[in-house]
Coordinates of C-alpha atoms in Angstrom, one line a residue:
Chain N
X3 CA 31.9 -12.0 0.4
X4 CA 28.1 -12.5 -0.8
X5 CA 27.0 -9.0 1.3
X6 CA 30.5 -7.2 0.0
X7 CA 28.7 -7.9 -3.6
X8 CA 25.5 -7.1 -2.5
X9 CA 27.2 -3.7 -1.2
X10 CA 28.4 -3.0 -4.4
X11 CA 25.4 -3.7 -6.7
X12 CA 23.1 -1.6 -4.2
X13 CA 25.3 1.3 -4.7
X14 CA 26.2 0.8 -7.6
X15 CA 23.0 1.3 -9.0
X16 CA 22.3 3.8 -6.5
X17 CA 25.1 5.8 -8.1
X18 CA 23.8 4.9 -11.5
X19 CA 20.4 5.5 -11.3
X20 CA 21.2 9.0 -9.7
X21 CA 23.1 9.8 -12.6
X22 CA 20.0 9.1 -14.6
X23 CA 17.8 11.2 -12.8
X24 CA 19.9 14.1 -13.9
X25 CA 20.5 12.9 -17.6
X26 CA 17.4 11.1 -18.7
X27 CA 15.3 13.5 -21.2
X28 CA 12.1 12.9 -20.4
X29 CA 11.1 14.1 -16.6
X30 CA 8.4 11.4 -15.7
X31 CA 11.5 8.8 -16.7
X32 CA 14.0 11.2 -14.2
X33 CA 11.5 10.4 -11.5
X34 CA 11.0 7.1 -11.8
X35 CA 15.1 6.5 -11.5
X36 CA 14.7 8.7 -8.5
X37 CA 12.7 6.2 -7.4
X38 CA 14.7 3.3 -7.8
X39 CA 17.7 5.5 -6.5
X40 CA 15.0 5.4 -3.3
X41 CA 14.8 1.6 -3.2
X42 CA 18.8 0.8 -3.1
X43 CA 19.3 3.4 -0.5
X44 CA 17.0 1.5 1.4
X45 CA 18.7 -2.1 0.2
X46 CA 21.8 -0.3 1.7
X47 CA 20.2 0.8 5.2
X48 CA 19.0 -3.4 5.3
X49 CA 22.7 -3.9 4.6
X50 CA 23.6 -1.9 7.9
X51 CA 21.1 -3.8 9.7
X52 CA 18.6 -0.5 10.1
X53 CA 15.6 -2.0 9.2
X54 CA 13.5 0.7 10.4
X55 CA 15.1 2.8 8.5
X56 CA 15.1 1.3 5.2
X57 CA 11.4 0.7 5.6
X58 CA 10.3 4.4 6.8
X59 CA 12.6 5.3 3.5
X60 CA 10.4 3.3 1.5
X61 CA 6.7 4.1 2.8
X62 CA 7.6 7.9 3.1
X63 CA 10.4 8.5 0.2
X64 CA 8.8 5.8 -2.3
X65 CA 5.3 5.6 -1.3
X66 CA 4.1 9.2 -0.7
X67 CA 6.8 11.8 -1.7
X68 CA 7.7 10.4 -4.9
X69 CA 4.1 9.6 -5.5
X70 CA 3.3 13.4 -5.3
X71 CA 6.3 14.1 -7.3
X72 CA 5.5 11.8 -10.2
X73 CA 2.0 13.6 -9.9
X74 CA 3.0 17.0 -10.1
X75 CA 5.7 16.1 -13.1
X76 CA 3.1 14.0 -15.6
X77 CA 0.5 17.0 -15.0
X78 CA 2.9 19.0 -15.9
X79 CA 2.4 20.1 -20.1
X80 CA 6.2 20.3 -20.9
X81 CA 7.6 20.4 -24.3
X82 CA 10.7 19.2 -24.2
X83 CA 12.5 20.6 -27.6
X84 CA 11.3 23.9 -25.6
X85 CA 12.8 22.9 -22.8
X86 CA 16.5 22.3 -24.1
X87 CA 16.4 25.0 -25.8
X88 CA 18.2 27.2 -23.5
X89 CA 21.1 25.2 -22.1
X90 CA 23.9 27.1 -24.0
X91 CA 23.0 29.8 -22.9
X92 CA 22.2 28.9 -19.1
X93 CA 25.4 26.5 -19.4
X94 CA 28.1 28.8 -17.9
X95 CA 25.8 29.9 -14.8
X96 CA 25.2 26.3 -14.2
X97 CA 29.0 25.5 -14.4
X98 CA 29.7 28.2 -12.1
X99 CA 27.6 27.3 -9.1
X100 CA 28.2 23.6 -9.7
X101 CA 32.0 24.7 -9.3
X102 CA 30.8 26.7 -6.3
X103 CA 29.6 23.5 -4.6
X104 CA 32.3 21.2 -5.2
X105 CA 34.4 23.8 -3.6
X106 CA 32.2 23.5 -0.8
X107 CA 32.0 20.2 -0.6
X108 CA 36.0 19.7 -0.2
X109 CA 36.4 22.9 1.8
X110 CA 33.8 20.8 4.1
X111 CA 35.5 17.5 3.9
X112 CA 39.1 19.0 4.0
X113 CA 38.2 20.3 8.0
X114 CA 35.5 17.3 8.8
X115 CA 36.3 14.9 11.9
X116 CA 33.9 12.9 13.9
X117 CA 32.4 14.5 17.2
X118 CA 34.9 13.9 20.2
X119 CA 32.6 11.3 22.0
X120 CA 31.5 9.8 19.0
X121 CA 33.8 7.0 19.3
X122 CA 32.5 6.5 23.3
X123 CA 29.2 6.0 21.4
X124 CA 29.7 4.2 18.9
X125 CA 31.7 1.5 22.1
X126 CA 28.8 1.9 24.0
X127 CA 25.5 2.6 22.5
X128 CA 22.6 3.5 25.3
X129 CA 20.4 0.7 24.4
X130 CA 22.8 -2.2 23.8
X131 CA 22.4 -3.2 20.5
X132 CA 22.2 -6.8 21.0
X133 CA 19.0 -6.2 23.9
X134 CA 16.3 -4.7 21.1
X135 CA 15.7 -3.8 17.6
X136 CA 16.4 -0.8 16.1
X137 CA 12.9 0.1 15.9
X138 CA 12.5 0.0 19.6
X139 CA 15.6 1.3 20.2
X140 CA 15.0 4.9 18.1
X141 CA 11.8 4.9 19.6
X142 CA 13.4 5.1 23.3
X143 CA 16.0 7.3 21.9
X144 CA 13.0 9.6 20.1
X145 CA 11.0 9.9 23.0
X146 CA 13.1 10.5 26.0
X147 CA 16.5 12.0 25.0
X148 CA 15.3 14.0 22.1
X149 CA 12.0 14.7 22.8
X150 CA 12.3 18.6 21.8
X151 CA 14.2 17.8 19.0
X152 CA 11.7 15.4 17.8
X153 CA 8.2 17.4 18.5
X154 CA 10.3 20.6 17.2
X155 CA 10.9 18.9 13.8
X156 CA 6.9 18.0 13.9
X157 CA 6.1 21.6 14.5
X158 CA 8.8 22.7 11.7
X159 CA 6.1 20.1 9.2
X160 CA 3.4 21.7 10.6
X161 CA 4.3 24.5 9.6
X162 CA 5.1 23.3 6.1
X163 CA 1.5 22.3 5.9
X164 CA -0.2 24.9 6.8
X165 CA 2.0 27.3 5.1
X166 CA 1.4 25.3 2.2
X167 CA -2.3 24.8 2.1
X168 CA -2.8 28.4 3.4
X169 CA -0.9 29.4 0.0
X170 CA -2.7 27.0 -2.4
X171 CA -6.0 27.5 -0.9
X172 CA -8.6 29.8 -2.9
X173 CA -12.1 29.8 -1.9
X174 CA -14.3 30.0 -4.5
X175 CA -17.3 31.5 -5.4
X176 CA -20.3 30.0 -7.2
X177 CA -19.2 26.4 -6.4
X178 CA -22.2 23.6 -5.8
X179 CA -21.1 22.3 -3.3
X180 CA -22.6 19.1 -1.4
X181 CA -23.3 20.3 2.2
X182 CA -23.9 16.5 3.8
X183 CA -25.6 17.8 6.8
X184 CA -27.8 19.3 5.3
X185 CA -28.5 16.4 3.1
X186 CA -28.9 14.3 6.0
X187 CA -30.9 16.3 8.0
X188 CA -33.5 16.2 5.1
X189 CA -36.9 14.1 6.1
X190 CA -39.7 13.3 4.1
X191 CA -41.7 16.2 5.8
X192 CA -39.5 19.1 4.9
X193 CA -38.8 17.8 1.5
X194 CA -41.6 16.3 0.1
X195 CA -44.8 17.3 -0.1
X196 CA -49.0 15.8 -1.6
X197 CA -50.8 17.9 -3.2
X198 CA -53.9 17.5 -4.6
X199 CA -54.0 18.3 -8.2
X200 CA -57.1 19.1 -10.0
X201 CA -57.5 17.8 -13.5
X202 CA -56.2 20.6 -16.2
X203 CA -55.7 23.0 -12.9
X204 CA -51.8 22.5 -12.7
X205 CA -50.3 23.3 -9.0
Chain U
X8 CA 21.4 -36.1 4.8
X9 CA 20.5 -34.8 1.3
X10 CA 21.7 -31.5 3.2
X11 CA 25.2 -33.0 3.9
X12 CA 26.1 -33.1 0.0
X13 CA 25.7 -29.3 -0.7
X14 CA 27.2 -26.2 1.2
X15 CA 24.8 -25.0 3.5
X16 CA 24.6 -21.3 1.7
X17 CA 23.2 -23.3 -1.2
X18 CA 20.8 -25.6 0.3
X19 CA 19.0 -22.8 2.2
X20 CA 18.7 -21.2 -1.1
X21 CA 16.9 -24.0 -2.5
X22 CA 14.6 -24.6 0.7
X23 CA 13.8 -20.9 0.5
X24 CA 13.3 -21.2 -3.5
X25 CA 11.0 -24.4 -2.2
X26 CA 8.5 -22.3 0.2
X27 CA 8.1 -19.3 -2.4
X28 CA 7.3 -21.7 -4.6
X29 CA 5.0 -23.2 -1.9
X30 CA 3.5 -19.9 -1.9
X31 CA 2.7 -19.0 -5.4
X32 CA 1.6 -21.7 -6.9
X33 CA -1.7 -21.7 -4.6
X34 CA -1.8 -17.9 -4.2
X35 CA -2.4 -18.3 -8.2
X36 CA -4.6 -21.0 -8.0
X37 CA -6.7 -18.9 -5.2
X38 CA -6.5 -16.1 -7.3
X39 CA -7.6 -18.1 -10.6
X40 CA -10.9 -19.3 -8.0
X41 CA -11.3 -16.1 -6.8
X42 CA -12.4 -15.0 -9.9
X43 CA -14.4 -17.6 -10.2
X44 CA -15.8 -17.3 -6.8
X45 CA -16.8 -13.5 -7.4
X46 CA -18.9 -14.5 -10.3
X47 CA -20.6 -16.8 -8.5
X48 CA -21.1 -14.9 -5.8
X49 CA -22.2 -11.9 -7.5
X50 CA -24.6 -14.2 -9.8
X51 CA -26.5 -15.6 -6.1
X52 CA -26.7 -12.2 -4.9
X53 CA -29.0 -10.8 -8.2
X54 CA -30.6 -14.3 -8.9
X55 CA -28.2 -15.3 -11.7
X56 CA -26.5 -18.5 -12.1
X57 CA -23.2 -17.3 -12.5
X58 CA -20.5 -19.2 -14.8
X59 CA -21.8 -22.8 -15.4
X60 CA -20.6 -24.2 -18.6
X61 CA -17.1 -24.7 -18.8
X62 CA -16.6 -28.0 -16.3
X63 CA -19.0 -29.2 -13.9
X64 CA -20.6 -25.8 -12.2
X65 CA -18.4 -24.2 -14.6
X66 CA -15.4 -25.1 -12.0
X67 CA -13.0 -24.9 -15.3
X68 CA -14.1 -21.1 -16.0
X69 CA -11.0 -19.6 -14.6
X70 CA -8.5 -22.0 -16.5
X71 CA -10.7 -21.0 -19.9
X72 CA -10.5 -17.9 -19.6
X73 CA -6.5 -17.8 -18.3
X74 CA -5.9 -19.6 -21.3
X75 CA -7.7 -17.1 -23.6
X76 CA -5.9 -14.5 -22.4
X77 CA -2.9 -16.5 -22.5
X78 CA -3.4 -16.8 -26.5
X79 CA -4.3 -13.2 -27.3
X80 CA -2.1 -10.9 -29.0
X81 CA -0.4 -8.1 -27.0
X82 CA -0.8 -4.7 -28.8
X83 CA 1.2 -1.3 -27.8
X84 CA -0.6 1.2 -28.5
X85 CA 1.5 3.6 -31.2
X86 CA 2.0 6.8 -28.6
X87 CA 3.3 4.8 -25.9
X88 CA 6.0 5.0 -23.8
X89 CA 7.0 1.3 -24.4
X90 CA 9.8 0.7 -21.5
X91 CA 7.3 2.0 -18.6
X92 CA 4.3 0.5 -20.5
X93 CA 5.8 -3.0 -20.2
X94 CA 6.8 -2.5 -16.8
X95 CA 3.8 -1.5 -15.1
X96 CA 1.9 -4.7 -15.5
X97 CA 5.1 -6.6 -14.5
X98 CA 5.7 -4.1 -11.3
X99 CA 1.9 -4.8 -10.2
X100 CA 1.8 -8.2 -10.0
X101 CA 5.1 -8.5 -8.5
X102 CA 4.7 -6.1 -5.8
X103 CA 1.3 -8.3 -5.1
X104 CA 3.5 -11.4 -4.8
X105 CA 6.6 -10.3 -2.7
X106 CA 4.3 -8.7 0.0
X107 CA 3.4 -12.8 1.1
X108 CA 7.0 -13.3 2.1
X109 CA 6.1 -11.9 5.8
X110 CA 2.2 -13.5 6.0
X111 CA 2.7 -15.7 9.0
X112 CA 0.5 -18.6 8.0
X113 CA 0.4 -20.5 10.8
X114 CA 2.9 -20.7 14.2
X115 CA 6.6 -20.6 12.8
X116 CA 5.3 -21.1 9.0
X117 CA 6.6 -17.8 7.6
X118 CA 9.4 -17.4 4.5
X119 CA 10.7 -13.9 6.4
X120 CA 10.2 -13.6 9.8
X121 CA 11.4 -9.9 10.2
X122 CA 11.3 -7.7 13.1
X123 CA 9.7 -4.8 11.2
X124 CA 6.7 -7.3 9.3
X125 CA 4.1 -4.4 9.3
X126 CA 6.2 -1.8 7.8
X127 CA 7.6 -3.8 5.1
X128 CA 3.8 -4.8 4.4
X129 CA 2.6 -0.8 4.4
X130 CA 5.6 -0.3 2.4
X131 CA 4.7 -2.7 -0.5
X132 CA 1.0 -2.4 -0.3
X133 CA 2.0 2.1 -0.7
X134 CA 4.2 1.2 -3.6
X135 CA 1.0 -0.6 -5.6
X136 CA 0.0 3.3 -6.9
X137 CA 3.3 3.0 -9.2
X138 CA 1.8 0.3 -11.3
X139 CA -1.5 2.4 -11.7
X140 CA 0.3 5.6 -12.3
X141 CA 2.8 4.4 -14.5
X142 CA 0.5 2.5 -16.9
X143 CA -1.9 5.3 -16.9
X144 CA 0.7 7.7 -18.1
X145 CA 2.8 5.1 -20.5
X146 CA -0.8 4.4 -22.3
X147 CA -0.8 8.2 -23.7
X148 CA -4.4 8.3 -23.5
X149 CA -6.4 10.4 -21.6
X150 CA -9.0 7.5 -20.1
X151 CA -5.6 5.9 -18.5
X152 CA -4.4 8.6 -17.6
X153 CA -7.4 9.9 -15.7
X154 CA -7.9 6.7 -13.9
X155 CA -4.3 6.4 -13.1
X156 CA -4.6 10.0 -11.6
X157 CA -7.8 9.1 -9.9
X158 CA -6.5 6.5 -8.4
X159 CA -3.2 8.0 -7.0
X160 CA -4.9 10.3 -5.2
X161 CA -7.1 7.9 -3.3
X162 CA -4.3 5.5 -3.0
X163 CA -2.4 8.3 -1.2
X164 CA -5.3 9.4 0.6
X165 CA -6.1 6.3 2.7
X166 CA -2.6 4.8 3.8
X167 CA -3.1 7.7 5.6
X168 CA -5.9 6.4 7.9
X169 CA -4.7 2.6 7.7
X170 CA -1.4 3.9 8.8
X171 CA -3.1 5.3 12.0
X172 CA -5.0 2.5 12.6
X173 CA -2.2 -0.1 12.1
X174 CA -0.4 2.2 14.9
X175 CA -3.7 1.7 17.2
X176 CA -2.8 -2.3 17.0
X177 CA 0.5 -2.0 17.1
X178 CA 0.5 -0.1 20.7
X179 CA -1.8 -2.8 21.7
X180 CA 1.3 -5.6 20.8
X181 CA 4.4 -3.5 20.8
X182 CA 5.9 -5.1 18.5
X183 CA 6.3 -4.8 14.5
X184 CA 6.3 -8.5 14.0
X185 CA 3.3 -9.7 11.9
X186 CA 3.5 -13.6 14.2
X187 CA 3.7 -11.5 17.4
X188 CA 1.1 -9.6 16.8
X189 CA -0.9 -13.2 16.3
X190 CA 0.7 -14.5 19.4
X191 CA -0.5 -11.4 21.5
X192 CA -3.8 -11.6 20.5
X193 CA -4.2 -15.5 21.7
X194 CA -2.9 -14.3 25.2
X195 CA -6.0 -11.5 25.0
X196 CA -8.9 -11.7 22.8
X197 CA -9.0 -10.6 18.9
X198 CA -8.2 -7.1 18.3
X199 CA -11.9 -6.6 16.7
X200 CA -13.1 -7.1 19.9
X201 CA -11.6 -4.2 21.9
X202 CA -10.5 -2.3 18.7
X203 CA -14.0 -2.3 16.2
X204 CA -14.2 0.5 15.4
X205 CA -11.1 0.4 13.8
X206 CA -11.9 -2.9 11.8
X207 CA -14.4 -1.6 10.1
X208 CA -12.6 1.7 9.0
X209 CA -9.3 -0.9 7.9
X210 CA -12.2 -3.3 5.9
X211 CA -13.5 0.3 4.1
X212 CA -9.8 1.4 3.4
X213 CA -8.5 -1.5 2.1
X214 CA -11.9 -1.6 -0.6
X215 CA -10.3 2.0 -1.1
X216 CA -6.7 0.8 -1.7
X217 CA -7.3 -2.0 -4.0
X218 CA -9.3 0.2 -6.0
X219 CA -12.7 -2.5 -5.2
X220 CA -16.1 -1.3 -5.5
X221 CA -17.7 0.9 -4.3
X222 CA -13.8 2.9 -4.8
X223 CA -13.2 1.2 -7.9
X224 CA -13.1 5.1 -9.6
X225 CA -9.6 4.0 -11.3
X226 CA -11.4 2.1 -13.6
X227 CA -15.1 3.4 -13.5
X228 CA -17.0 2.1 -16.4
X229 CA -19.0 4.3 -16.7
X230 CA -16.8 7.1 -16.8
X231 CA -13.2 5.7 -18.1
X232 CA -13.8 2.9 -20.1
X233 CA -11.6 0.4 -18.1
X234 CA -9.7 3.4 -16.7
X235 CA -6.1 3.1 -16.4
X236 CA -6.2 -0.5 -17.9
X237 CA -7.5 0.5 -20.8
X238 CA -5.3 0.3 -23.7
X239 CA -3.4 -3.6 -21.3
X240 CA -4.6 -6.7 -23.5
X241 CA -3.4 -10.4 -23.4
X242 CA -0.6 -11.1 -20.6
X243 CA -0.7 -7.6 -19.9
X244 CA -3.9 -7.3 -18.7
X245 CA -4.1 -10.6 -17.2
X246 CA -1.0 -9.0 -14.9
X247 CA -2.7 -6.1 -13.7
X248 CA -5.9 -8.5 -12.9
X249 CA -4.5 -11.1 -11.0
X250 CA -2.4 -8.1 -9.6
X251 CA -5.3 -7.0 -8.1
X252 CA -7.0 -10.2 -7.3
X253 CA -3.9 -10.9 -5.3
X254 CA -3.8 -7.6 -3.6
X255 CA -7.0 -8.3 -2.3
X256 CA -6.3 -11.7 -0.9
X257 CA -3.2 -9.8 0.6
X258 CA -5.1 -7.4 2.4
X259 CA -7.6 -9.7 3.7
X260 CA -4.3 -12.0 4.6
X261 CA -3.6 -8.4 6.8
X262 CA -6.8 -8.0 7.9
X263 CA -6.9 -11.6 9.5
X264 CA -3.4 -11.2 11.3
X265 CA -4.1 -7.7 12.3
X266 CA -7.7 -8.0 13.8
X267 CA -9.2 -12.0 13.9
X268 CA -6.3 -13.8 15.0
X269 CA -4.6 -15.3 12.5
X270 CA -3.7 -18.8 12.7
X271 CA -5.8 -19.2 15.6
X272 CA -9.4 -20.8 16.0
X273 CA -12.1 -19.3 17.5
X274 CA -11.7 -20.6 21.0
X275 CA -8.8 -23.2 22.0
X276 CA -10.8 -25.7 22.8
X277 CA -11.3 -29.7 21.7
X278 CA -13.5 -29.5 18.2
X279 CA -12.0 -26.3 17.4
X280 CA -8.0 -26.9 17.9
X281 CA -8.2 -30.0 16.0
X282 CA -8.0 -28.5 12.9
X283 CA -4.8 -26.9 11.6
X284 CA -4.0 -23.6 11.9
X285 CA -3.7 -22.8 8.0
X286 CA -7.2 -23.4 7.7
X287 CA -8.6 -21.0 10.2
X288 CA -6.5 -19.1 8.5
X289 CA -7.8 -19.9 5.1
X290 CA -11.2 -19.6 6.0
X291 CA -11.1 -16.5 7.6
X292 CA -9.6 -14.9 4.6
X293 CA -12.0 -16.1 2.7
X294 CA -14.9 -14.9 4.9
X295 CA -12.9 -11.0 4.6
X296 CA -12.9 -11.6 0.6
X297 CA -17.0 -12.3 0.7
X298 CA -17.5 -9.0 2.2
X299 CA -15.5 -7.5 -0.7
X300 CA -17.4 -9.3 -3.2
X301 CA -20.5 -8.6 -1.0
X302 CA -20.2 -5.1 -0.8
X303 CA -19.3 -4.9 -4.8
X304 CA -22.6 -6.7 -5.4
X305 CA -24.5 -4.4 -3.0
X306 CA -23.6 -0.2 -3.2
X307 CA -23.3 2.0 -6.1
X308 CA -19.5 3.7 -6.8
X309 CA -18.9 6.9 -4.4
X310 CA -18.3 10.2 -5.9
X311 CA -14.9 11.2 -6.2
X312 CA -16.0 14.1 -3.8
X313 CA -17.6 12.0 -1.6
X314 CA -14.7 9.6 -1.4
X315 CA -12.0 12.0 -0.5
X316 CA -14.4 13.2 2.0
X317 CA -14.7 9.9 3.9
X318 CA -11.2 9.5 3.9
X319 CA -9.6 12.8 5.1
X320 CA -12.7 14.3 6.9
X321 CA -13.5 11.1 8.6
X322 CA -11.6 8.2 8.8
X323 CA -8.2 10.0 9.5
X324 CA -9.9 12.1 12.7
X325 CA -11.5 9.0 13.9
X326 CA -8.1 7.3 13.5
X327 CA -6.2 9.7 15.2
X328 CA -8.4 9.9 17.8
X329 CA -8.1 6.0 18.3
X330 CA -4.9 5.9 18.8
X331 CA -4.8 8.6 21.8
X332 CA -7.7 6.6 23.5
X333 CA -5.5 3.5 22.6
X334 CA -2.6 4.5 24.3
X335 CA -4.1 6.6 27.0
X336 CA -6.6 3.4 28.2
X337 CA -3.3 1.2 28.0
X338 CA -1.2 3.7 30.0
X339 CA -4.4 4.0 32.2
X340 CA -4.8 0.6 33.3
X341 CA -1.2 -0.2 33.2
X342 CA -1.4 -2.7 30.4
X343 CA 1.4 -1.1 27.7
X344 CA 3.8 -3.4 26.3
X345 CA 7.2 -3.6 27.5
X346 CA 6.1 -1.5 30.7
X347 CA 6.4 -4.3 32.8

């Protein structure tokens, strides 16, 4: 009873914080729903009793994406009369491909069923539940039987980041930069020096 | 017996309403002396007496000046966004608060003894940037908002490398739970021992991600003002600073568990195992918070540069390479959890 509530208040304001992200005006206030959206998908995953989950959910989603997100969107000089101003006019092309997906979507759940050995699975998991957490058991999953999968998807963010920095990155000219080696490697003997000065001589 | 007149759903809500209340009230208390402490401190270390007035050695200080706070009016500042401006203070010092519920004070004295303890401590002590960034952009000023940037970035930046060295510890354990990890490291010796190196890049990152001196650029003086604090006064303020206070006694509550031992005295013998374990608990937190207040008193604040230097260029290769050496000398010499 108490976790069939609990269920329901999760998604519920899963659902209604969603629907927030799309319609609240002001971006930085979209975000910050998205965020909360975040935290009750992860109040669902504790619901399921993947733990793991819902806490990798929270330090990636929560703690670094959305961080970066919220970044980018209050740096971001938006003027938001501007940015409304259009949606007549951009209304009918939204509609459309919005239609398009729906379509999609019950095209896609019209033909979906579960993969035939799913339900062999699900009767037998390969690390017993009931032996080890979930957080051991993904990891002996991860490591043996999908090894490829799992360094392929590392390579695949790899990628990202290079791609990424290489695409950002400008090296400038006429920068000061602080070279610390340098810096350390200065002594006294190469960097300061007596000299004697004569009164009314200068150096 | 008391038990036997409620339903038992109801009386472990009130026993678990009991020990967060256990909690708090001297979590506030040690923050209130904290403060109090750091002054002093601070005041011995450049020949000053420190508070002194209010109460014998000025032992009332912290009350005073709650209390003044307390009384002060709270102003919003005309441009800001009132909703998130309100709830920043509120999501800081909350956030400081619920990360206690896994702490493992002594053997078996723990409100949540979860499976995954570290993560769910990462994950709170990641989510403290919201209540920087959010007050710095509700304040609508640009000293705020600067510091709040500021100190995103450098939040960010070093749960990088105390992500990595968590890992190193936790390959040493195997195991996510914060009283196991405790428990492994009275059947070996205390991870500073074997793991140093990565104590003293955790001690440096966790000065970084409460925003402590010599990182404190969030709210550089100098620079900001009071950085993204700036336009918080009254309760508001008095959030975000015991916030922070309690963040700090958080991190060197992690610092204790992950690398001295916990609960656990020094060695398990007679004078030393007489005393509780709460105290050796207590008192090596306290000696973590003297080096913050030590180093605050003793360096000048790092370039922003400089600081995003340390932590990308440094710390997270040094990290990273920890944890291979980790796990390879564990493989090596056969010594990897749950090999055996």
């Amino acid at each position: 009873m108490i976790a069939a509530l609990i269920f329901y208040m999760f998604a519920g304001l899963a659902v209604a914080s969603g629907v927030m992200v799309i319609s609240a005006r002001n971006p930085v206030h979209s975000v910050l729903f998205l965020i909360l959206c975040f935290f009750n998908a992860a109040g669902l995953f504790l619901l399921l009793g993947a733990e793991f989950l819902a806490m990798v959910l929270v330090v990636v989603y929560v703690g670094a994406v959305a961080v970066m997100f919220l970044f980018v969107v209050m740096m971001l000089d938006i003027n938001f009369l501007r940015l409304r101003e259009g949606v007549a006019q951009y209304l009918p092309t939204g509609a459309v491909i919005g239609l398009v997906l729906l379509v999609e979507l019950a095209v896609m759940f019209g033909g979906w069923a579960f993969a035939p050995d799913v339900e062999a699975l699900l009767a037998a998991p390969m690390p017993a539940a009931s032996e080890m957490t979930n957080t051991e058991a993904l990891g002996r999953l991860i490591y043996t039987k999908y090894v490829y999968l799992f360094q392929a998807s590392g390579v695949v963010l790899l990628v990202a980041m290079v791609g990424a920095i290489l695409l950002t990155h400008r090296s400038r000219t006429g920068v000061r930069k602080q070279k610390i080696y340098d810096q350390v490697g200065r002594t006294a003997a190469n960097s300061v020096e007596i000299r004697k000065v004569s009164t009314g001589g200068g150096i | 017996m008391l038990s036997g007149l409620m339903p038992p759903e109801l009386w472990r809500l009130i026993v678990i309403v009991l020990q967060i209340v256990a909690i708090v009230l001297p979590l506030l208390v040690a923050v209130a002396y904290l403060t109090y402490a750091e002054r002093k401190v601070i005041g011995a270390i450049q020949l000053r007496k420190g508070p002194n007035v209010v109460g014998p050695f000025g032992l009332l200080q912290p009350l005073a000046d709650g209390a003044k706070l307390f009384l002060k009016e709270t102003i919003f500042p005309s441009g800001a966004n009132k909703a998130v401006f309100v709830i920043a203070p509120m999501l800081t010092f909350i956030l400081a608060l619920i990360a206690w519920a896994v702490i493992p004070f002594d053997q078996g004295w723990v409100v949540a003894d979860i499976n995954v303890g570290v993560l769910y401590l990462f994950a709170i002590s990641s989510l403290g940037v919201y209540g920087i960034i959010m007050s710095g952009w509700a304040s609508n000023s640009k000293y705020a908002f600067l510091g709040g940037m500021r100190s995103a970035a450098q939040m960010v930046s070093y749960e990088v490398s105390m992500g990595l060295v968590i890992i190193s510890v936790l390959i040493t354990v195997g195991s996510l739970n914060l009283s196991d990890i405790v428990l492994k490291q009275k059947e070996t010796v205390w991870f500073i021992l074997p793991h140093f190196p990565m104590f003293i890049i955790f001690v440096v990152s966790i000065l970084a991600e409460t925003n402590r001196a010599p990182f404190d650029l969030a709210e550089s003086e100098s620079e900001l003002v009071a950085g993204y604090n700036v336009e918080y006064s009254a309760m508001t303020f008095a959030l975000f600073f015991l916030g922070e206070y309690a963040n700090m006694i958080l991190m060197s509550a992690m610092t204790t568990v992950l690398f001295l031992g916990g609960w656990l005295p020094p060695m398990d013998i007679a004078p030393f195992n007489w005393i509780p374990g709460i105290i050796w608990f207590a008192l090596k937190i306290c000696a973590v918070l003297f080096i913050f207040l030590w180093v605050r008193a003793t360096f000048p604040r790092y370039r922003y540069d400089q600081l995003m230097r340390l932590g990308w260029k440094i710390f997270l290769p040094f990290s990273l390479f920890w944890v291979v050496l980790t796990s390879g000398v564990l493989v090596a010499f056969g010594w990897l959890p749950g090999q055996g």
